[in-house]
Short mmCIF file of C-alpha atoms and ligand atoms in Angstrom, two decimals:
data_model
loop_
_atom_site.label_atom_id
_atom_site.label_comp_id
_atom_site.label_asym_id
_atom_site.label_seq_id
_atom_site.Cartn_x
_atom_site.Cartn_y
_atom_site.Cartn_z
CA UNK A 1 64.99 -45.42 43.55
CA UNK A 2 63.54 -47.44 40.09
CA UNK A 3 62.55 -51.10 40.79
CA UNK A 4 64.38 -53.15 38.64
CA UNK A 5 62.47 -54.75 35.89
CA UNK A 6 62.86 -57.81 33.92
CA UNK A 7 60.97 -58.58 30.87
CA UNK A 8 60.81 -61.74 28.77
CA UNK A 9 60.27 -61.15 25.16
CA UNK A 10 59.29 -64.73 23.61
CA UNK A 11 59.03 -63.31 20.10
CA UNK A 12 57.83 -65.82 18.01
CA UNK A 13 57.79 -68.76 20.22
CA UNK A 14 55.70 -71.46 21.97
CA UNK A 15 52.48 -72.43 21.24
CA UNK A 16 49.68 -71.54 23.31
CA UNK A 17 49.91 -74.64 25.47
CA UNK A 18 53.61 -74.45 25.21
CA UNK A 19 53.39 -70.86 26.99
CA UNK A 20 50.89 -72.02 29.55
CA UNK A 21 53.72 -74.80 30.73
CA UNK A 22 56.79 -71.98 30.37
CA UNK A 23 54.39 -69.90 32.99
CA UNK A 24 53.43 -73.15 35.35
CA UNK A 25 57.85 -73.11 35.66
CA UNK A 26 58.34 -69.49 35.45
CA UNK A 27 56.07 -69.36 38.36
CA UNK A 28 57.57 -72.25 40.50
CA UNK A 29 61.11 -71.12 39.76
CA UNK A 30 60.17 -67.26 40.90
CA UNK A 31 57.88 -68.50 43.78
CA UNK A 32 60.51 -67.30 46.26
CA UNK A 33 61.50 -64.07 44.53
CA UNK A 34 59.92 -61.23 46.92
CA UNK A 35 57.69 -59.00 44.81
CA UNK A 36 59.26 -55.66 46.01
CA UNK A 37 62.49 -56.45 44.80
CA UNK A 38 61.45 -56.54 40.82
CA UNK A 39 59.44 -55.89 38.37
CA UNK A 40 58.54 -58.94 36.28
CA UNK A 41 56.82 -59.63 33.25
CA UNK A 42 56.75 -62.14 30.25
CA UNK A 43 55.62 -61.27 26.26
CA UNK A 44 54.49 -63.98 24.74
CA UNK A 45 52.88 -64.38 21.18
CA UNK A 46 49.01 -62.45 20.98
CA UNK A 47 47.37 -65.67 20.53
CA UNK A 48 48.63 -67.03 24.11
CA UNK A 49 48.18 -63.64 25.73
CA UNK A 50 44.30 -65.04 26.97
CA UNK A 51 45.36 -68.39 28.02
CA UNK A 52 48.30 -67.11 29.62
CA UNK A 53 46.61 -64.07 32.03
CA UNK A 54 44.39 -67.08 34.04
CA UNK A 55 48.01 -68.52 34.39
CA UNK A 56 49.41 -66.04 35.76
CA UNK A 57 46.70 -65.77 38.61
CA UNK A 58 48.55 -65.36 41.93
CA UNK A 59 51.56 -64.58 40.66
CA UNK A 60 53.86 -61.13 40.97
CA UNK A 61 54.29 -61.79 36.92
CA UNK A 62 52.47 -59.13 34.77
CA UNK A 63 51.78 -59.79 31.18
CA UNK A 64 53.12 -58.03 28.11
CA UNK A 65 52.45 -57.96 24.04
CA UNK A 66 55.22 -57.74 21.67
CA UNK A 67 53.57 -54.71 19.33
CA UNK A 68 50.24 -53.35 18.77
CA UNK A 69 48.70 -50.75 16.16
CA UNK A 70 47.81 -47.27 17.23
CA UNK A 71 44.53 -47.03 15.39
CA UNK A 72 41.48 -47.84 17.61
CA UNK A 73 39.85 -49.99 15.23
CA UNK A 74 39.48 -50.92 11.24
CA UNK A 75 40.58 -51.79 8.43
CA UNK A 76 43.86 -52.71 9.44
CA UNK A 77 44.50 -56.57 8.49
CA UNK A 78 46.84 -58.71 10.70
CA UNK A 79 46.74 -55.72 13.29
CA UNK A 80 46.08 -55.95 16.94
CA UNK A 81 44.24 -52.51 18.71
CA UNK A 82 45.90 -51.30 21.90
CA UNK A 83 42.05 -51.45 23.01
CA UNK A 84 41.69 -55.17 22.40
CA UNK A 85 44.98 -55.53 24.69
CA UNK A 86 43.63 -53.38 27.84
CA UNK A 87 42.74 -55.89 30.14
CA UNK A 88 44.66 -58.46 29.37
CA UNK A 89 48.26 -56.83 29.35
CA UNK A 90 50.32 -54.27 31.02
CA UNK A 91 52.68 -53.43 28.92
CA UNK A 92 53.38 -53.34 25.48
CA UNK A 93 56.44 -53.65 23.58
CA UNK A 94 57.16 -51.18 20.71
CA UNK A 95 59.38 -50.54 18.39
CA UNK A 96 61.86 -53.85 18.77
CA UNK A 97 64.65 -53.65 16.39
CA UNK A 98 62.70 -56.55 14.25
CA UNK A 99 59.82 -54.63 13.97
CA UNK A 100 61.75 -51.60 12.62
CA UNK A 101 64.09 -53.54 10.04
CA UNK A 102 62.12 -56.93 9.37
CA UNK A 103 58.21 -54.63 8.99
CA UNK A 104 60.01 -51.57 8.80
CA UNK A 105 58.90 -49.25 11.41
CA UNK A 106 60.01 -45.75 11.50
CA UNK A 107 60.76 -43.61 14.43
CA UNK A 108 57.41 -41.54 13.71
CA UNK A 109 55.30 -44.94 13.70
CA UNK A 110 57.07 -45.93 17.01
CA UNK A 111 56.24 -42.42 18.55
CA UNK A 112 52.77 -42.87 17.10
CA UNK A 113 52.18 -46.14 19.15
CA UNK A 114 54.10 -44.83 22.61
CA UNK A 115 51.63 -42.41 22.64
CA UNK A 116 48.65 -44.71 21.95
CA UNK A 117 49.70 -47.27 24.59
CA UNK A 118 50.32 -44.11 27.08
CA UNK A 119 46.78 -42.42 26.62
CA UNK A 120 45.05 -46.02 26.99
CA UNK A 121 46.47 -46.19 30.49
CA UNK A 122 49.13 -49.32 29.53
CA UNK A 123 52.74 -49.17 30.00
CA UNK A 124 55.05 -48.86 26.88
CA UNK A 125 58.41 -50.29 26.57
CA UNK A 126 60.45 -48.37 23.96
CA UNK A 127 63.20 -50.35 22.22
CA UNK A 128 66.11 -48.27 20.63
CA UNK A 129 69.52 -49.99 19.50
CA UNK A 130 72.28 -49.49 16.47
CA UNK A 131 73.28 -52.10 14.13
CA UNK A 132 76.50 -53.40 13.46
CA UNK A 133 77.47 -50.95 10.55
CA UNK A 134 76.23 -48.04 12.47
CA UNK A 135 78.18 -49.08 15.48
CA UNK A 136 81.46 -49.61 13.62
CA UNK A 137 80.65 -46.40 11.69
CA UNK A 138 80.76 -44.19 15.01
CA UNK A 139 77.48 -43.10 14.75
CA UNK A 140 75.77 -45.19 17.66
CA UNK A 141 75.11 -41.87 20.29
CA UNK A 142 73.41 -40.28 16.67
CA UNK A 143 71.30 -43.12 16.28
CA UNK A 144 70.38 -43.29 19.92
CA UNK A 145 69.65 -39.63 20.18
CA UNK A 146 67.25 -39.70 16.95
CA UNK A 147 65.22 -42.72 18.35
CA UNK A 148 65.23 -41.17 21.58
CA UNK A 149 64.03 -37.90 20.73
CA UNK A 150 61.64 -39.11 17.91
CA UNK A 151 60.46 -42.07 19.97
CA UNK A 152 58.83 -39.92 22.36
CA UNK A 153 57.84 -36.74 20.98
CA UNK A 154 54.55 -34.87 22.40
CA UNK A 155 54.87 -37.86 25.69
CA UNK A 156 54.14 -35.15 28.58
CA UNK A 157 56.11 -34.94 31.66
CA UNK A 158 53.17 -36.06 33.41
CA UNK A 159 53.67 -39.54 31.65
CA UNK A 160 57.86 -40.44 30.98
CA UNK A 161 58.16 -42.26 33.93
CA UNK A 162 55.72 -45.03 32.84
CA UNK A 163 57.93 -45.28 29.61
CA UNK A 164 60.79 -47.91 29.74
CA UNK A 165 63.23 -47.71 27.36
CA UNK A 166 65.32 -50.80 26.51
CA UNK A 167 68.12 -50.29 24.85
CA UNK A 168 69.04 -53.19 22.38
CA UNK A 169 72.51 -53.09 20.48
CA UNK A 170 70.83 -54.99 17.10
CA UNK A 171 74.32 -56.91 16.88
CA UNK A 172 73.87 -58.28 20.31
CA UNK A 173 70.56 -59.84 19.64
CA UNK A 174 70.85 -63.39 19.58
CA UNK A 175 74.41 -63.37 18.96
CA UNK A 176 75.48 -64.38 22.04
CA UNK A 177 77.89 -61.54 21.81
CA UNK A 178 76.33 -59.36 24.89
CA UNK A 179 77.76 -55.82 25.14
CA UNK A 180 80.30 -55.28 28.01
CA UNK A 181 79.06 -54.27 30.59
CA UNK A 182 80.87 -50.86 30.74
CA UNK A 183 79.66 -50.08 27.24
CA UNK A 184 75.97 -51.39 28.13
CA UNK A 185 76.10 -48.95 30.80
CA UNK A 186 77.55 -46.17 29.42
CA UNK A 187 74.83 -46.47 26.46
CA UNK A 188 72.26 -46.38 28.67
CA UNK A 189 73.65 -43.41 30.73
CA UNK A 190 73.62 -41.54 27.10
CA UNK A 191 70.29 -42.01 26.94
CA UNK A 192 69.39 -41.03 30.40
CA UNK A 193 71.06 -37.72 29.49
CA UNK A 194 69.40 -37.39 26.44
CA UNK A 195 65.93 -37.89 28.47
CA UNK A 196 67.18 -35.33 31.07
CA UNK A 197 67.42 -32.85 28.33
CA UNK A 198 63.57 -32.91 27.60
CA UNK A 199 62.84 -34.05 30.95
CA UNK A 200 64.81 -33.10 33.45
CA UNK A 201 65.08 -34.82 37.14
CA UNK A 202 62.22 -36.75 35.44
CA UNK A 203 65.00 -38.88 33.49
CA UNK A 204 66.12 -40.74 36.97
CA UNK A 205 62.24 -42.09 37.35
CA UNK A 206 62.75 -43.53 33.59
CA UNK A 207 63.87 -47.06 33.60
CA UNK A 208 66.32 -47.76 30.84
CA UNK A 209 66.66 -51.73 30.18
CA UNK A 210 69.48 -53.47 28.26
CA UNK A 211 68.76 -56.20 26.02
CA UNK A 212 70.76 -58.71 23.81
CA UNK A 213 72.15 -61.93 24.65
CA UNK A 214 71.22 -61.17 28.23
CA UNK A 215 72.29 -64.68 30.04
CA UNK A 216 72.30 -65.94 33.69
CA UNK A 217 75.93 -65.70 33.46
CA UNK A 218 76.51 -62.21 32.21
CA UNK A 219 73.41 -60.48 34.08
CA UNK A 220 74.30 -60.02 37.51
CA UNK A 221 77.28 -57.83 36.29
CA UNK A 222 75.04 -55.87 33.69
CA UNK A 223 72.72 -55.15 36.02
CA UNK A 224 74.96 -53.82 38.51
CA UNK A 225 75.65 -51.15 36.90
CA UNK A 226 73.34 -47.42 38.11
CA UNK A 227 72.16 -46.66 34.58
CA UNK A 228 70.94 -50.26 33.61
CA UNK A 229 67.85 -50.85 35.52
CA UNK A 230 66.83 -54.16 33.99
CA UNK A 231 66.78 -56.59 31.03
CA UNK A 232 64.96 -57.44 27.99
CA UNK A 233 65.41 -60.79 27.59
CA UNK A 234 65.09 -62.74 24.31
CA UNK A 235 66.34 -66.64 24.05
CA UNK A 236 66.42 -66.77 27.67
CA UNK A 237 63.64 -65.79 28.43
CA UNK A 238 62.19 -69.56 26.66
CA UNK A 239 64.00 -71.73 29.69
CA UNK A 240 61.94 -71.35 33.32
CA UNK A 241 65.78 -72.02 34.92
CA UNK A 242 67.57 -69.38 32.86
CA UNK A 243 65.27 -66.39 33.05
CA UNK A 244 64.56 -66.97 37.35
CA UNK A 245 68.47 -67.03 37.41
CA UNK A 246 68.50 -63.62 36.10
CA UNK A 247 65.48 -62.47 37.77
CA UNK A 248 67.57 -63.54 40.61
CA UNK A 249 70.18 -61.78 39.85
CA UNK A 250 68.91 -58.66 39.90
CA UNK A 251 66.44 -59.33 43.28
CA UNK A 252 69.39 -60.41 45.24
CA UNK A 253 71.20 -56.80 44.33
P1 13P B 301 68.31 -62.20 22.94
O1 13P B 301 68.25 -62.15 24.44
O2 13P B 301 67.88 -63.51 22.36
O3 13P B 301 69.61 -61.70 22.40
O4 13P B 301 67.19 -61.17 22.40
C1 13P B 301 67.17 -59.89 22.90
C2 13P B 301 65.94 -59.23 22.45
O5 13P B 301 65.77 -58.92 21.30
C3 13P B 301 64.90 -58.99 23.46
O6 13P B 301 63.90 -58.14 22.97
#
């Protein structure tokens, strides 16, 4: 019923000619991947997003930015407009967890920019996630319901289903310490509920990713599961042979 999708996020990585190379792999190693089976895309840094759409060319492989501002244009220095990304990118990613504790995003700035990257016809993909202490606290379905609900306040019906939500345990993030794959799953079943309450039957068109320390060898069991329909994918997303595997993973299912 929802095509899997699996999105690299390079962060801040590779140089522009660097990125063109990881593509030239990316697209070898995914050559034999049939399109129908996946959704695919890679986020790499703004400055290689215009050198890497030519490389892309003839690929299944859409393009993706890591953030973007939601004002149209002006004084705004260091920002990028969702307006100077249409055309070059599909999707946009908003609200990672580094964005909300490293540049200290809010809930009410992510909702501000899900709605901007909605109304300029682009796809947004909504990253929620608990840290550590509020995980050990107890309070991880609180903190998922808040981002959740904030995150997404005045997006119509009409739109949810071209939100993806990835859900991002901040303690899992390049820790190598993925979540299980029961508690990955039951996470993003939470949040599926909490989109049903606003939403509906629309909540089963949402696609709700899991990211963090997502790895060839623990993918094929995350994605198995009904409520995880895909992967953010940080550090392996960099290596051409790690990030097909798990694109594989999820085709061959
Ligand atoms: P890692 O896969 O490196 O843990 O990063 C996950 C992430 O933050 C993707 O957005």
């Amino acid at each position: 019923m929802r095509t899997p999708f699996i999105a690299g996020n390079w962060k801040m990585n590779k140089t522009v000619s660097e990125a063109v190379v990881l593509v030239d792999e990316l697209k070898a190693a995914l050559s034999g991947v049939p399109a129908s089976s996946v959704d695919i895309a890679v986020c790499p840094a703004f400055v290689a997003l215009t050198s890497v759409k030519p490389a892309l060319a003839g690929s299944s492989i859409k393009l993706g930015a890591q953030n973007a501002y939601y004002e149209p244009k002006g004084a705004y220095t260091g920002e990028v407009s969702i307006g100077m990304l249409t055309g070059i990118v599909d999707y946009i990613i908003i609200g990672h967890s580094e964005r909300r504790q490293i540049f200290g995003e809010t809930d009410a700035l992510v909702n501000k920019k899900v709605l901007a990257v909605i109304a300029a016809g682009l796809l947004p993909i909504m990253c929620i996630g608990e840290t550590l202490a509020e995980n050990e606290a107890g309070q991880t379905e609180a903190v998922l319901e808040r981002q959740t609900r904030d995150g997404l306040v005045n997006v119509s019906p009409a739109d949810i289903a071209k939100v993806t939500i990835a859900y991002e345990p901040i303690w899992a993030i390049g820790t190598g310490r993925a979540a299980t794959s029961d508690d990955a799953q039951n996470r993003c079943a939470f949040v599926r509920a909490q989109v049903r309450l606003k939403y509906g039957d629309l909540a089963d068109q949402v696609r709700i990713q899991y990211g963090g320390s997502v790895t060839p060898a623990n993918a094929k069991e995350l994605l198995a599961k009904p409520d995880i329909d895909g992967a953010l994918v940080g550090g392996a997303s960099l290596k051409a042979g790690d990030f097909s595997a798990i694109v594989k993973a999820v085709a061959a299912q």
